Tab-separated table of C-alpha atoms (C1' of nucleotides) in Angstrom:
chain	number	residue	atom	x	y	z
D	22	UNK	CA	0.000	0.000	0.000
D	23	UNK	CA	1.889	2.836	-1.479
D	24	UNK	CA	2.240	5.657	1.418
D	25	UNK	CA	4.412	8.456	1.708
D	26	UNK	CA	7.504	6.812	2.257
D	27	UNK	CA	6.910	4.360	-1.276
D	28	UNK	CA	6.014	7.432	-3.462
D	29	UNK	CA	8.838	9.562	-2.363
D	30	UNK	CA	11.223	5.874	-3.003
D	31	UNK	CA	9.364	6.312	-6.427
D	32	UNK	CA	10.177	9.421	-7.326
D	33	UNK	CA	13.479	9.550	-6.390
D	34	UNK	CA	14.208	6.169	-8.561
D	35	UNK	CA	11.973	7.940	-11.343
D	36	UNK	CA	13.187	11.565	-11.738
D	37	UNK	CA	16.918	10.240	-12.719
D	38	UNK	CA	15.695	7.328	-15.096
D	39	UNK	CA	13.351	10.044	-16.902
D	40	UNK	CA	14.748	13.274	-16.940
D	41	UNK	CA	15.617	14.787	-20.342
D	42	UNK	CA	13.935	11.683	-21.948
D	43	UNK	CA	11.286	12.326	-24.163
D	44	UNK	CA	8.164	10.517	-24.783
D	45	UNK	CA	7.141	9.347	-27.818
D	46	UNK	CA	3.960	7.535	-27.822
D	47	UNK	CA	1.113	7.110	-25.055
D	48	UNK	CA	-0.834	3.532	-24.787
D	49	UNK	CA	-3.918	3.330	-22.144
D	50	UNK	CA	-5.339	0.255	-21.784
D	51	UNK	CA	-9.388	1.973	-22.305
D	52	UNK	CA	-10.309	0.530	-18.772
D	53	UNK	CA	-10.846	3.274	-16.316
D	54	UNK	CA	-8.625	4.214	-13.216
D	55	UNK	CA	-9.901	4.727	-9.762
D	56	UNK	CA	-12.911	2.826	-10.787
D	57	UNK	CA	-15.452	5.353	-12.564
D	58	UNK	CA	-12.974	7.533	-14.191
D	59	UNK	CA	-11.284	6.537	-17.064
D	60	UNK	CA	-7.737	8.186	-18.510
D	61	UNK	CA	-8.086	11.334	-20.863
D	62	UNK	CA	-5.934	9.522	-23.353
D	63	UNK	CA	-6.487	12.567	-25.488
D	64	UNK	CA	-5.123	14.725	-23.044
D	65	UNK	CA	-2.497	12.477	-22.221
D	66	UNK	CA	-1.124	12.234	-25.528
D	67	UNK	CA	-1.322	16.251	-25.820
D	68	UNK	CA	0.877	17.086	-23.035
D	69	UNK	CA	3.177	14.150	-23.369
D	70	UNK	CA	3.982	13.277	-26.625
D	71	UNK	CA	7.286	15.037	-27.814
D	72	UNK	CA	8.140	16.293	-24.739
D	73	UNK	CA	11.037	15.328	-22.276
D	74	UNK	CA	10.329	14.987	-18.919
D	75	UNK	CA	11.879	17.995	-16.711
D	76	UNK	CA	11.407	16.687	-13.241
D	77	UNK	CA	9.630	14.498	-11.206
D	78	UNK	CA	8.210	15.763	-8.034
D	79	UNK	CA	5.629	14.397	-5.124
D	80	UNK	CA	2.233	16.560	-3.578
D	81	UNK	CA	1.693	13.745	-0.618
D	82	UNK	CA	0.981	11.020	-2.380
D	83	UNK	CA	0.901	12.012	-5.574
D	84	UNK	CA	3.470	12.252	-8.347
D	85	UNK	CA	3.801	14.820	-10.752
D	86	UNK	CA	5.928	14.041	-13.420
D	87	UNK	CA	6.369	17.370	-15.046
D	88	UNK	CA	6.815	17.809	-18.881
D	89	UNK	CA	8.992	20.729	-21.117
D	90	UNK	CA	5.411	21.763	-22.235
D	91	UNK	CA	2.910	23.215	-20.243
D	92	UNK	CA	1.835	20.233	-18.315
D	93	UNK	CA	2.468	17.748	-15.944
D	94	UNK	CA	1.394	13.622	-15.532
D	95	UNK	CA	-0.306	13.326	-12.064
D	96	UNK	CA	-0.165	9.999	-10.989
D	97	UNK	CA	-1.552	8.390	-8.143
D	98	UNK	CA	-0.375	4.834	-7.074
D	99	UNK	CA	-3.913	4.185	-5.092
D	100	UNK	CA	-3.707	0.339	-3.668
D	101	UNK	CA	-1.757	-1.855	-6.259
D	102	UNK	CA	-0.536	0.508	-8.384
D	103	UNK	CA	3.136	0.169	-9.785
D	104	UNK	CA	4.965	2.394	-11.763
D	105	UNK	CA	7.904	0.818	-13.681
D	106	UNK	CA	10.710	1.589	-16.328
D	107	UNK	CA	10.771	-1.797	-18.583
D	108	UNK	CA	12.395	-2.265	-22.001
D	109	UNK	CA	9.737	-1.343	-24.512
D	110	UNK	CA	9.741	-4.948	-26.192
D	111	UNK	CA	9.100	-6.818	-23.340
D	112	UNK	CA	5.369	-8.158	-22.769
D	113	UNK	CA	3.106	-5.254	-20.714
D	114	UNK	CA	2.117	-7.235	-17.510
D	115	UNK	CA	-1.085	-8.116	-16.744
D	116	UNK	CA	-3.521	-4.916	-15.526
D	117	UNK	CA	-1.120	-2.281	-17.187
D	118	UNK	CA	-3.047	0.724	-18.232
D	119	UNK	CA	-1.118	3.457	-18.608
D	120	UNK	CA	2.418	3.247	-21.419
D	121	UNK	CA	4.902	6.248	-21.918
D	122	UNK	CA	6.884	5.219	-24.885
D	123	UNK	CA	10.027	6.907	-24.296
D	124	UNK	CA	13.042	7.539	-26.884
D	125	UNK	CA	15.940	5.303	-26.333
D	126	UNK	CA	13.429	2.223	-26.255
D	127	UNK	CA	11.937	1.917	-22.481
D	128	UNK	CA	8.725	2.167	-21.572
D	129	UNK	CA	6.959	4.323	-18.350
D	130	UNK	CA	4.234	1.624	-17.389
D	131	UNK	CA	1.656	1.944	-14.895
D	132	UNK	CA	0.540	-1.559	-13.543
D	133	UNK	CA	-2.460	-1.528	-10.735
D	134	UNK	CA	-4.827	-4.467	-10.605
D	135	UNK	CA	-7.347	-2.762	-8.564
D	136	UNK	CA	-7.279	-0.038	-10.267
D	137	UNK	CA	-7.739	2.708	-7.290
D	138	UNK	CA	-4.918	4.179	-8.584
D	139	UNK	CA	-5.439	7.847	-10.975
D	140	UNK	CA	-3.622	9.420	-14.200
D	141	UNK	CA	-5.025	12.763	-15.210
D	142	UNK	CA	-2.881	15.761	-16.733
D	143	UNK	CA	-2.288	18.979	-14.957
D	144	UNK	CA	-1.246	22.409	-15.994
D	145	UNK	CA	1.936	23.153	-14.460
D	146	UNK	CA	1.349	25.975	-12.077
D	147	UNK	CA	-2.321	25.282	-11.765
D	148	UNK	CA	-2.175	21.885	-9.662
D	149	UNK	CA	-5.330	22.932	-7.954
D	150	UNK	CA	-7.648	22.673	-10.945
D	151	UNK	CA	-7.428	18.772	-9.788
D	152	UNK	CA	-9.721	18.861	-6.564
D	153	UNK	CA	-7.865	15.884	-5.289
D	154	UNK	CA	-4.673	17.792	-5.092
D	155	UNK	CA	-6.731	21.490	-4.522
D	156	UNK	CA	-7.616	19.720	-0.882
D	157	UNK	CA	-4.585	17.925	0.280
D	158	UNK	CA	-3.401	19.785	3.857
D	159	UNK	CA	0.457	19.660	4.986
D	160	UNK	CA	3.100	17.726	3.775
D	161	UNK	CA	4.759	16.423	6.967
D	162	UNK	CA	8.170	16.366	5.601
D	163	UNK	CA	8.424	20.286	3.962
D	164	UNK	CA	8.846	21.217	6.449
D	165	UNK	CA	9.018	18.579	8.966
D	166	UNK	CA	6.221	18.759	10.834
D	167	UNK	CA	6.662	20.082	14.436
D	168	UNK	CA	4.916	19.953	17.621
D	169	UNK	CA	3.252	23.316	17.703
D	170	UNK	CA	2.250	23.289	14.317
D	171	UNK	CA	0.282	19.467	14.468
D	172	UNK	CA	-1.032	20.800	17.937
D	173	UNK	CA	-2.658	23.716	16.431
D	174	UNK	CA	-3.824	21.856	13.713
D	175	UNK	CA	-5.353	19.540	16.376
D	176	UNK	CA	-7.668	22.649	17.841
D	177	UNK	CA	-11.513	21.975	17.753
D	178	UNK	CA	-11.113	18.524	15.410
D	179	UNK	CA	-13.449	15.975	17.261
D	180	UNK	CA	-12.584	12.973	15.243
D	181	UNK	CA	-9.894	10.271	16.890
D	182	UNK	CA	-6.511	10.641	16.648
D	183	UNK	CA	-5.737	8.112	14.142
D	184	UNK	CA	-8.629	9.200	12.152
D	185	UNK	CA	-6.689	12.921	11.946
D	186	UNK	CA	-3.850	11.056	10.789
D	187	UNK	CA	-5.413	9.630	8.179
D	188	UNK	CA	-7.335	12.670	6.453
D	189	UNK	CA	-5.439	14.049	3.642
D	190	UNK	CA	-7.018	17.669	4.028
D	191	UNK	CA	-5.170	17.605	7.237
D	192	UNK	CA	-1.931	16.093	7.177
D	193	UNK	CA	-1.337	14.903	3.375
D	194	UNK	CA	0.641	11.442	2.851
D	195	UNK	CA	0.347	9.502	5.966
D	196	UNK	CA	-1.614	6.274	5.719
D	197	UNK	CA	-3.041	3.523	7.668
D	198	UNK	CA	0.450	2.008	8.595
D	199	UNK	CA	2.469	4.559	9.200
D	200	UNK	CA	-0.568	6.107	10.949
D	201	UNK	CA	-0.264	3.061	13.660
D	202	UNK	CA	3.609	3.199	13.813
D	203	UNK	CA	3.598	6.528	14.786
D	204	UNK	CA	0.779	6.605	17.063
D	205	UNK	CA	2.613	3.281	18.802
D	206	UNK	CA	6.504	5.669	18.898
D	207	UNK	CA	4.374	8.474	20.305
D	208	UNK	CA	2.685	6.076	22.772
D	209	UNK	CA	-0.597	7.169	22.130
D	210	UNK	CA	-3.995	5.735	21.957
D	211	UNK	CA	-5.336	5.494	18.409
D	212	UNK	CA	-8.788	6.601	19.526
D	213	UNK	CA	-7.958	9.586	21.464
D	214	UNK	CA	-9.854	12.634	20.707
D	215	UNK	CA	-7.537	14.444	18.091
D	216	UNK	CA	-8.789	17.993	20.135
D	217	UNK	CA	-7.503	16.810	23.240
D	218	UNK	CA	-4.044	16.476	22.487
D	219	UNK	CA	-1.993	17.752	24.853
D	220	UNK	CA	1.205	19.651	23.676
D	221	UNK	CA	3.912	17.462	24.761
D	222	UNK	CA	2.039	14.682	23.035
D	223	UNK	CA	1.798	16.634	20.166
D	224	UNK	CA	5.055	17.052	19.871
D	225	UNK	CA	6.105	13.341	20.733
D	226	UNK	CA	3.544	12.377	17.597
D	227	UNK	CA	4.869	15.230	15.544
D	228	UNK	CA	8.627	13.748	15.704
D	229	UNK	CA	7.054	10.394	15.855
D	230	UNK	CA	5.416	10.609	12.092
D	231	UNK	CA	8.321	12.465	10.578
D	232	UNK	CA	10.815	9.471	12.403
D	233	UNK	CA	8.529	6.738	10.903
D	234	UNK	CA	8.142	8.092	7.662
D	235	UNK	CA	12.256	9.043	7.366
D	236	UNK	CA	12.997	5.670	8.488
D	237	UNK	CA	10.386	3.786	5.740
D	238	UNK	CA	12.164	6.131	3.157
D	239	UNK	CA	15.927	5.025	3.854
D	240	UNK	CA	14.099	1.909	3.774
D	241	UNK	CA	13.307	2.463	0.265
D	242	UNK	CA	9.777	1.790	1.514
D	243	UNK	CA	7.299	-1.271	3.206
D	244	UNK	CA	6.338	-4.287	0.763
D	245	UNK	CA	3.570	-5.881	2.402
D	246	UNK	CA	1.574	-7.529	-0.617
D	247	UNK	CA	1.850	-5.029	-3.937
D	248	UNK	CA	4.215	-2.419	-3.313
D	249	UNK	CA	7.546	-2.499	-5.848
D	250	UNK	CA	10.151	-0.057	-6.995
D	251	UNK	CA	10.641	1.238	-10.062
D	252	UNK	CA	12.905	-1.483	-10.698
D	253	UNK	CA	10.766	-3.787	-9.804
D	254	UNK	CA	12.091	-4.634	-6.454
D	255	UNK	CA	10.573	-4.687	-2.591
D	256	UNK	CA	10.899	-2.367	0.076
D	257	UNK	CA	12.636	-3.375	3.439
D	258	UNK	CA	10.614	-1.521	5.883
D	259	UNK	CA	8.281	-4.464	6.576
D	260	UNK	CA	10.840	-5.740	8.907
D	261	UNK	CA	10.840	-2.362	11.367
D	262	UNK	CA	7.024	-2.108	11.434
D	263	UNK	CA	6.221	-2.607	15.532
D	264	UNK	CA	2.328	-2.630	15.656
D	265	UNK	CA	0.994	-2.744	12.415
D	266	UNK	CA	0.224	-6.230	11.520
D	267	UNK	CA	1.300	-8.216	14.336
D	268	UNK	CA	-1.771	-8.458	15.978
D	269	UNK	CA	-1.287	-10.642	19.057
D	270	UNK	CA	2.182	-10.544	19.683
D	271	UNK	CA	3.425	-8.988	22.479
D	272	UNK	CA	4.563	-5.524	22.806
D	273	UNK	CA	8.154	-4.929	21.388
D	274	UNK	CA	8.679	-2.651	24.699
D	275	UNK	CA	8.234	-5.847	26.609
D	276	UNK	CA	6.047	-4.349	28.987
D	277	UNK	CA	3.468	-7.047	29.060
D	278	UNK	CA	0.880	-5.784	26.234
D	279	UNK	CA	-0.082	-7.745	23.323
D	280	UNK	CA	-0.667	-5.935	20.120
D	281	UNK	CA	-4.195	-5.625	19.578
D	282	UNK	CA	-6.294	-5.063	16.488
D	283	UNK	CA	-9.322	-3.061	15.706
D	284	UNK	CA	-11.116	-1.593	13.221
D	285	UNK	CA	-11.291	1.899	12.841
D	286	UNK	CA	-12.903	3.821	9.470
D	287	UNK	CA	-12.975	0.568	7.942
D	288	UNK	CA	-9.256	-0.067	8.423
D	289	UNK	CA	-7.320	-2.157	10.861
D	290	UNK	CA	-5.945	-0.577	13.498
D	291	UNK	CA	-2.639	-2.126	15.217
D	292	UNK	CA	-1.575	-1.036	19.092
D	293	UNK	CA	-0.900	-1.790	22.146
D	294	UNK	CA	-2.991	-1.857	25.134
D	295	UNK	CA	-0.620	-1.515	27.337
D	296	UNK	CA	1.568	1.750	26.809
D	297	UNK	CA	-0.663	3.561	23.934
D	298	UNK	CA	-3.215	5.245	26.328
R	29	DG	C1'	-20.880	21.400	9.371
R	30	DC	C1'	-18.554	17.711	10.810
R	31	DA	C1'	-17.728	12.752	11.455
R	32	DT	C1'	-18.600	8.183	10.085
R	33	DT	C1'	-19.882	4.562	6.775
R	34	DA	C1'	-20.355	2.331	2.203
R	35	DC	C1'	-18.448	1.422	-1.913
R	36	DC	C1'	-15.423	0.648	-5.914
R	37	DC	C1'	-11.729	-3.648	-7.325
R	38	DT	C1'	-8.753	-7.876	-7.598
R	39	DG	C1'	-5.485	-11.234	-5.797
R	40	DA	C1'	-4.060	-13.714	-1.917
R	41	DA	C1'	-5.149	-16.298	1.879
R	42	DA	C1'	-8.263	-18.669	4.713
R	43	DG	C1'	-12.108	-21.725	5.103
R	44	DC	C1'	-14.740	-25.639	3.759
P	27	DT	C1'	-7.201	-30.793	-4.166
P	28	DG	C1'	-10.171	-27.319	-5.600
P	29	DC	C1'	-13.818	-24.240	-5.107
P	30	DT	C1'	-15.877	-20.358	-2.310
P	31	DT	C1'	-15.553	-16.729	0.902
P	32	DT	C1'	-13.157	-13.155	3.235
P	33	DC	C1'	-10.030	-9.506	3.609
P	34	DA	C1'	-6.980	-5.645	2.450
P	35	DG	C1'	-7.413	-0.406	1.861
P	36	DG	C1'	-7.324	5.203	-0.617
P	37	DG	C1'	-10.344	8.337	-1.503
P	38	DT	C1'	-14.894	9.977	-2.487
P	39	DA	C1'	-19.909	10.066	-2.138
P	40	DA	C1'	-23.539	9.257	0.674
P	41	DT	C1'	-25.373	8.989	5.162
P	42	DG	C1'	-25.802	10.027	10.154
DNA sequence: GCATTACCCTGAAAGC
DNA sequence: TGCTTTCAGGGTAATG
């Protein structure tokens, strides 16, 4: 499940394997991307075809893979997706909708069986025409997030912690793992009223979600089921996760806890009992 | 107005 | 062994 950390792993692989190239075909596949909305393959063609590729940059969990033209590729990786640089005459892979020819012979595929994932076009400069990018809140690495600023954010909201974590109008790229990871460093409850954070917890969650999502990043990222490289290859961060997923085990601080699973939103929620409060 | 819930999808894993 | 059911979750629309 591509989170901060994976995109960022993404982009950083992606920016030197594409920049300067230029693309010289687009390929969809026809089916349409996070379910009800197919690609503008028109559009696509428009802003890519014939251009190089300047830079690649990330708006939480988006990419933007910006073009010598006006525009810029907005890609979203939703649940499964994959974006990969493959030789242009291999075989596509099964559930690849999205193909950026590019000169020299490769080919910019986007893979993503469940197709929650998005492509759209952008004008550069004038990101916030897409209303999925117009309402995305702070990106907790530019500037790393700090105490006072997460606590202030935290004034009046009456949802649950974890829930706050989670909304991308709030704080934009943190999802349901790295949500429970940090909540478990900061040793906080997952359902605690969001409102009634205290400041010193505040901070401790503040340096808690920037830790946790530095660490998946040098980590080049956490491969549960889907999530690859552009390269093709998994993260490592799987192995540092403390809470999430290990429902039932006890309590890497040893204090006595087992990890305990509920479900929050819809999602499963990892923590522990014991020192989360 | 805000918070919560339902829903879209497919592959993997669990259950029978 | 092989078929069926369940589960995972991001983001948005619908509901409470």
């Amino acid at each position: 499940m591509p989170e901060l950390p994976e995109v960022e792993t993404v982009r950083r692989d992606l920016e030197p394997a594409l920049a300067g190239t230029r693309v010289t075909a687009v390929w969809t596949s026809g089916k349409p991307l996070r379910l009800l909305r197919p690609v503008d393959a028109a559009a696509l063609a428009r802003a890519a075809v014939g251009h190089r590729v300047e830079a690649v940059r990330r708006r939480a969990k988006y990419l933007l893979v910006d073009l010598d033209g006006d525009d810029s590729v907005v890609v979203h990786l939703g649940m499964s997706g994959q974006l990969r640089v493959m030789p242009g005459a291999t075989p596509r892979p099964a559930h690849t909708h999205v193909a950026l020819a590019l000169d020299g012979g490769r080919e910019l595929r986007f893979i993503d069986p469940r197709r929650f994932g998005l492509v759209a076009v952008v004008r550069r400069g004038d990101e916030e025409a897409l209303p999925e990018l117009a309402i995305l809140g702070r990106d907790p690495l530019a500037p790393a997030l700090d105490g006072a600023a997460l606590h202030a954010m935290t004034r009046g909201a009456r949802c649950a912690i974890k829930s706050f974590l989670l909304d991308q109008r709030r704080v934009a790229g943190v999802g349901n793992i790295y949500a429970c990871e940090a909540l478990f460093e900061a040793r906080i409850h997952p359902g605690t009223l969001a409102g009634r954070l205290s400041r010193a917890r505040a901070e401790a969650l503040a340096a808690a979600v920037v830790r946790v999502l530095e660490r998946g990043i040098a980590n080049r990222g956490t491969t549960l089921r889907d999530y690859v490289d552009v390269a093709g290859e998994a993260g490592a961060n799987q192995r540092e996760l403390r809470v999430y997923g290990r429902e039932g085990e006890a309590c890497p601080r040893r204090d006595g806890g087992r990890i305990r699973r509920v479900t929050t939103q819809a999602r499963g929620t990892f923590y522990c009992p014991r020192c989360q409060t």
